[in-house]
mmCIF file of C-alpha atoms and ligand atoms in Angstrom:
data_model
loop_
_atom_site.group_PDB
_atom_site.id
_atom_site.type_symbol
_atom_site.label_atom_id
_atom_site.label_comp_id
_atom_site.label_asym_id
_atom_site.label_seq_id
_atom_site.Cartn_x
_atom_site.Cartn_y
_atom_site.Cartn_z
ATOM 1 C CA UNK A 142 -2.612 -24.021 8.870
ATOM 2 C CA UNK A 143 -0.781 -24.265 5.454
ATOM 3 C CA UNK A 144 1.710 -26.884 4.534
ATOM 4 C CA UNK A 145 4.994 -25.295 2.928
ATOM 5 C CA UNK A 146 7.690 -27.472 0.981
ATOM 6 C CA UNK A 147 10.793 -25.237 0.609
ATOM 7 C CA UNK A 148 13.335 -26.103 -2.191
ATOM 8 C CA UNK A 149 16.802 -25.207 -1.774
ATOM 9 C CA UNK A 150 20.254 -25.854 -3.903
ATOM 10 C CA UNK A 151 22.866 -24.265 -1.209
ATOM 11 C CA UNK A 152 23.425 -22.978 2.128
ATOM 12 C CA UNK A 153 19.570 -22.406 3.071
ATOM 13 C CA UNK A 154 19.722 -19.452 5.188
ATOM 14 C CA UNK A 155 16.351 -18.197 3.668
ATOM 15 C CA UNK A 156 15.030 -21.769 4.320
ATOM 16 C CA UNK A 157 16.076 -21.576 8.165
ATOM 17 C CA UNK A 158 14.503 -17.989 8.529
ATOM 18 C CA UNK A 159 11.364 -19.286 7.102
ATOM 19 C CA UNK A 160 11.338 -22.642 9.333
ATOM 20 C CA UNK A 161 12.182 -20.619 12.484
ATOM 21 C CA UNK A 162 9.328 -18.125 11.688
ATOM 22 C CA UNK A 163 6.724 -20.986 11.232
ATOM 23 C CA UNK A 164 5.744 -21.258 15.085
ATOM 24 C CA UNK A 165 3.086 -20.094 17.172
ATOM 25 C CA UNK A 166 0.239 -18.063 15.345
ATOM 26 C CA UNK A 167 2.107 -18.222 12.247
ATOM 27 C CA UNK A 168 -0.290 -19.449 9.522
ATOM 28 C CA UNK A 169 2.052 -22.068 7.988
ATOM 29 C CA UNK A 170 4.152 -25.021 8.800
ATOM 30 C CA UNK A 171 7.103 -26.669 6.976
ATOM 31 C CA UNK A 172 6.512 -29.825 5.672
ATOM 32 C CA UNK A 173 9.584 -30.483 3.385
ATOM 33 C CA UNK A 174 12.830 -29.195 2.559
ATOM 34 C CA UNK A 175 13.965 -30.616 -0.679
ATOM 35 C CA UNK A 176 17.254 -30.054 -2.486
ATOM 36 C CA UNK A 177 18.261 -30.981 -6.007
ATOM 37 C CA UNK A 178 22.118 -30.906 -4.705
ATOM 38 C CA UNK A 179 22.837 -33.834 -2.483
ATOM 39 C CA UNK A 180 25.062 -32.447 0.561
ATOM 40 C CA UNK A 181 23.486 -28.985 0.112
ATOM 41 C CA UNK A 182 24.146 -27.202 3.313
ATOM 42 C CA UNK A 183 20.608 -26.431 3.920
ATOM 43 C CA UNK A 184 19.907 -29.989 4.160
ATOM 44 C CA UNK A 185 21.718 -30.800 7.492
ATOM 45 C CA UNK A 186 20.268 -27.384 8.801
ATOM 46 C CA UNK A 187 16.650 -28.498 8.041
ATOM 47 C CA UNK A 188 17.345 -31.817 9.651
ATOM 48 C CA UNK A 189 18.765 -30.182 12.817
ATOM 49 C CA UNK A 190 15.556 -28.106 13.006
ATOM 50 C CA UNK A 191 13.371 -31.404 12.697
ATOM 51 C CA UNK A 192 11.977 -30.717 9.151
ATOM 52 C CA UNK A 193 11.884 -33.789 6.837
ATOM 53 C CA UNK A 194 14.389 -33.614 3.811
ATOM 54 C CA UNK A 195 14.685 -34.987 0.537
ATOM 55 C CA UNK A 196 17.136 -35.034 -2.251
ATOM 56 C CA UNK A 197 16.313 -35.283 -6.225
ATOM 57 C CA UNK A 198 19.355 -34.975 -7.900
ATOM 58 C CA UNK A 199 18.986 -33.321 -11.322
ATOM 59 C CA UNK A 200 22.136 -35.326 -12.432
ATOM 60 C CA UNK A 201 20.204 -38.385 -12.113
ATOM 61 C CA UNK A 202 18.041 -37.266 -14.991
ATOM 62 C CA UNK A 203 20.578 -36.209 -17.641
ATOM 63 C CA UNK A 204 19.187 -34.259 -20.510
ATOM 64 C CA UNK A 205 15.694 -35.070 -19.332
ATOM 65 C CA UNK A 206 14.180 -31.805 -17.554
ATOM 66 C CA UNK A 207 10.784 -33.295 -17.733
ATOM 67 C CA UNK A 208 11.611 -36.634 -15.929
ATOM 68 C CA UNK A 209 13.552 -34.498 -13.325
ATOM 69 C CA UNK A 210 10.673 -32.301 -12.803
ATOM 70 C CA UNK A 211 8.090 -35.411 -12.625
ATOM 71 C CA UNK A 212 10.519 -36.873 -9.984
ATOM 72 C CA UNK A 213 10.470 -33.474 -7.973
ATOM 73 C CA UNK A 214 6.624 -33.262 -8.263
ATOM 74 C CA UNK A 215 6.179 -36.754 -6.917
ATOM 75 C CA UNK A 216 8.356 -36.270 -3.811
ATOM 76 C CA UNK A 217 7.008 -32.817 -2.964
ATOM 77 C CA UNK A 218 3.323 -33.933 -3.486
ATOM 78 C CA UNK A 219 4.174 -37.101 -1.159
ATOM 79 C CA UNK A 220 3.787 -34.359 1.687
ATOM 80 C CA UNK A 221 0.676 -32.737 0.312
ATOM 81 C CA UNK A 222 1.654 -28.952 0.506
ATOM 82 C CA UNK A 223 -0.350 -26.077 -0.072
ATOM 83 C CA UNK A 224 2.559 -23.720 -0.707
ATOM 84 C CA UNK A 225 5.959 -24.265 -2.563
ATOM 85 C CA UNK A 226 8.614 -21.771 -1.553
ATOM 86 C CA UNK A 227 11.818 -21.618 -3.713
ATOM 87 C CA UNK A 228 14.700 -20.277 -1.646
ATOM 88 C CA UNK A 229 17.893 -20.215 -3.510
ATOM 89 C CA UNK A 230 16.856 -23.094 -5.880
ATOM 90 C CA UNK A 231 18.944 -22.867 -8.875
ATOM 91 C CA UNK A 232 17.313 -25.026 -11.725
ATOM 92 C CA UNK A 233 15.122 -23.343 -14.176
ATOM 93 C CA UNK A 234 11.826 -24.823 -14.251
ATOM 94 C CA UNK A 235 9.746 -25.723 -17.278
ATOM 95 C CA UNK A 236 5.894 -25.452 -17.748
ATOM 96 C CA UNK A 237 5.498 -29.129 -16.379
ATOM 97 C CA UNK A 238 6.498 -27.834 -12.868
ATOM 98 C CA UNK A 239 5.401 -24.316 -13.114
ATOM 99 C CA UNK A 240 1.567 -25.216 -14.274
ATOM 100 C CA UNK A 241 1.405 -28.038 -11.413
ATOM 101 C CA UNK A 242 1.967 -25.438 -8.692
ATOM 102 C CA UNK A 243 0.475 -22.523 -10.566
ATOM 103 C CA UNK A 244 -0.853 -19.843 -7.892
ATOM 104 C CA UNK A 245 0.997 -21.464 -4.940
ATOM 105 C CA UNK A 246 4.720 -21.011 -5.515
ATOM 106 C CA UNK A 247 6.778 -18.113 -4.278
ATOM 107 C CA UNK A 248 10.471 -17.199 -5.022
ATOM 108 C CA UNK A 249 12.907 -14.899 -3.376
ATOM 109 C CA UNK A 250 15.213 -12.879 -5.491
ATOM 110 C CA UNK A 251 18.039 -10.652 -4.587
ATOM 111 C CA UNK A 252 17.215 -7.533 -6.735
ATOM 112 C CA UNK A 253 14.589 -4.790 -6.782
ATOM 113 C CA UNK A 254 12.545 -6.766 -9.702
ATOM 114 C CA UNK A 255 11.712 -5.933 -12.256
ATOM 115 C CA UNK A 256 15.304 -5.233 -12.475
ATOM 116 C CA UNK A 257 18.130 -7.659 -12.640
ATOM 117 C CA UNK A 258 16.340 -10.776 -13.457
ATOM 118 C CA UNK A 259 18.664 -13.834 -13.386
ATOM 119 C CA UNK A 260 22.149 -13.893 -12.103
ATOM 120 C CA UNK A 261 24.874 -11.470 -10.712
ATOM 121 C CA UNK A 262 22.230 -9.069 -9.633
ATOM 122 C CA UNK A 263 24.431 -7.439 -7.062
ATOM 123 C CA UNK A 264 27.382 -6.813 -9.567
ATOM 124 C CA UNK A 265 24.652 -5.498 -12.123
ATOM 125 C CA UNK A 266 23.127 -3.019 -9.708
ATOM 126 C CA UNK A 267 26.651 -1.633 -8.639
ATOM 127 C CA UNK A 268 27.963 -1.438 -12.325
ATOM 128 C CA UNK A 269 24.545 0.448 -13.315
ATOM 129 C CA UNK A 270 25.414 3.033 -10.776
ATOM 130 C CA UNK A 271 22.251 2.553 -8.610
ATOM 131 C CA UNK A 272 21.908 4.235 -5.319
ATOM 132 C CA UNK A 273 19.867 1.347 -3.929
ATOM 133 C CA UNK A 274 19.217 -2.349 -4.208
ATOM 134 C CA UNK A 275 17.347 -4.979 -2.429
ATOM 135 C CA UNK A 276 15.256 -8.366 -2.858
ATOM 136 C CA UNK A 277 12.073 -9.364 -3.907
ATOM 137 C CA UNK A 278 9.601 -12.039 -3.113
ATOM 138 C CA UNK A 279 7.548 -12.670 -5.953
ATOM 139 C CA UNK A 280 4.902 -15.464 -7.230
ATOM 140 C CA UNK A 281 6.500 -17.788 -9.628
ATOM 141 C CA UNK A 282 4.973 -17.847 -13.100
ATOM 142 C CA UNK A 283 6.280 -18.825 -16.604
ATOM 143 C CA UNK A 284 8.439 -15.757 -16.874
ATOM 144 C CA UNK A 285 11.784 -16.245 -15.184
ATOM 145 C CA UNK A 286 11.841 -14.016 -11.933
ATOM 146 C CA UNK A 287 8.824 -12.232 -13.451
ATOM 147 C CA UNK A 288 5.548 -12.943 -11.673
ATOM 148 C CA UNK A 289 3.690 -10.562 -9.541
ATOM 149 C CA UNK A 290 5.871 -8.949 -6.822
ATOM 150 C CA UNK A 291 4.343 -9.658 -3.293
ATOM 151 C CA UNK A 292 7.110 -8.009 -1.350
ATOM 152 C CA UNK A 293 10.314 -6.012 -1.520
ATOM 153 C CA UNK A 294 13.187 -4.693 0.923
ATOM 154 C CA UNK A 295 15.400 -1.881 0.003
ATOM 155 C CA UNK A 296 18.821 -1.189 1.099
ATOM 156 C CA UNK A 297 21.256 1.793 -0.007
ATOM 157 C CA UNK A 298 24.343 0.996 -2.104
ATOM 158 C CA UNK A 299 27.332 2.536 -0.510
ATOM 159 C CA UNK A 300 30.417 4.095 -2.269
ATOM 160 C CA UNK A 301 32.770 1.325 -2.237
ATOM 161 C CA UNK A 302 30.445 -1.638 -2.296
ATOM 162 C CA UNK A 303 31.238 -4.767 -3.936
ATOM 163 C CA UNK A 304 28.962 -7.472 -5.000
ATOM 164 C CA UNK A 305 29.936 -9.339 -1.752
ATOM 165 C CA UNK A 306 29.331 -6.453 0.625
ATOM 166 C CA UNK A 307 26.154 -5.763 -0.991
ATOM 167 C CA UNK A 308 24.891 -9.108 -0.858
ATOM 168 C CA UNK A 309 26.003 -9.183 2.623
ATOM 169 C CA UNK A 310 23.660 -6.200 3.460
ATOM 170 C CA UNK A 311 20.863 -7.724 1.393
ATOM 171 C CA UNK A 312 20.724 -11.314 2.919
ATOM 172 C CA UNK A 313 19.448 -10.018 6.272
ATOM 173 C CA UNK A 314 16.738 -8.507 4.556
ATOM 174 C CA UNK A 315 15.881 -11.565 2.696
ATOM 175 C CA UNK A 316 15.775 -13.227 5.949
ATOM 176 C CA UNK A 317 13.068 -10.715 7.168
ATOM 177 C CA UNK A 318 11.045 -10.237 4.010
ATOM 178 C CA UNK A 319 10.348 -13.918 3.078
ATOM 179 C CA UNK A 320 8.833 -14.936 6.067
ATOM 180 C CA UNK A 321 6.488 -11.735 6.289
ATOM 181 C CA UNK A 322 5.433 -12.419 2.642
ATOM 182 C CA UNK A 323 4.798 -16.256 3.184
ATOM 183 C CA UNK A 324 2.615 -15.297 6.192
ATOM 184 C CA UNK A 325 0.368 -13.058 4.273
ATOM 185 C CA UNK A 326 0.143 -15.322 1.248
ATOM 186 C CA UNK A 327 -0.705 -18.023 3.459
ATOM 187 C CA UNK A 328 -4.005 -16.390 4.698
ATOM 188 C CA UNK A 329 -4.785 -15.065 1.072
ATOM 189 C CA UNK A 330 -3.446 -11.639 1.340
ATOM 190 C CA UNK A 331 -1.455 -10.572 -1.658
ATOM 191 C CA UNK A 332 -0.884 -7.032 -0.578
ATOM 192 C CA UNK A 333 2.871 -6.384 -1.267
ATOM 193 C CA UNK A 334 5.129 -6.311 1.953
ATOM 194 C CA UNK A 335 7.505 -3.143 1.813
ATOM 195 C CA UNK A 336 10.425 -3.080 3.862
ATOM 196 C CA UNK A 337 12.025 -1.082 5.841
HETATM 197 C C1 GRF B 586 19.760 -15.884 -1.958
HETATM 198 O O1 GRF B 586 20.475 -14.529 -2.258
HETATM 199 C C2 GRF B 586 18.428 -15.631 -2.837
HETATM 200 O O2 GRF B 586 17.878 -14.623 -3.039
HETATM 201 C C3 GRF B 586 19.095 -16.295 -4.105
HETATM 202 O O3 GRF B 586 20.071 -17.383 -3.680
HETATM 203 C C4 GRF B 586 20.580 -16.944 -2.243
HETATM 204 C C5 GRF B 586 20.150 -18.239 -1.595
HETATM 205 O O4 GRF B 586 20.781 -18.187 -0.248
HETATM 206 N N1 GRF B 586 17.949 -16.672 -5.071
HETATM 207 P P1 GRF B 586 20.383 -19.113 0.971
HETATM 208 O O5 GRF B 586 20.614 -20.720 0.262
HETATM 209 O O6 GRF B 586 18.778 -18.946 1.389
HETATM 210 O O7 GRF B 586 21.323 -18.974 1.953
#
């Protein structure tokens, strides 16, 4: 049974979906939910789900990303996780952190990577005139939103879509995709998941 640390910055809906999946035969269990934002909505949700929570506030480490990441690492490693899941964790990570968890860290990104790395993915997909959009789970490497893709889910872009309506169509797919990919990854299977 793999132990999973989940890193969030916001509402934590993907975290909830992961935690709620980790029951029964599922090959992993949540060990920690950590936020860099005190008061992030996901912390109360994790607490309600009975998962240990922690806060490492990046603002306590002004202009010292390395000290922030070392604090993150020591708090995460205290629970001895096998896998790290980034789920709406909105900090850029440096090689200090990335190399420490190399090969055992996943992220979910709301675009069909390699398209639209970075922010404002939904607006960029609409602006480009794309007819489909979606989300990707990928292994985290040194390249931002650039590691091997372990799963994707696709949705149509409808006429009249706004970034908000498109995000609302993609988010439930994120909630389905991430637990499926994590389950495979936890058993050492890197075959990409394709949804629907
Ligand atoms: C999701 O859209 C995720 O893909 C992106 O940030 C959002 C996080 O939402 N990276 P939540 O905190 O899981 O609700």
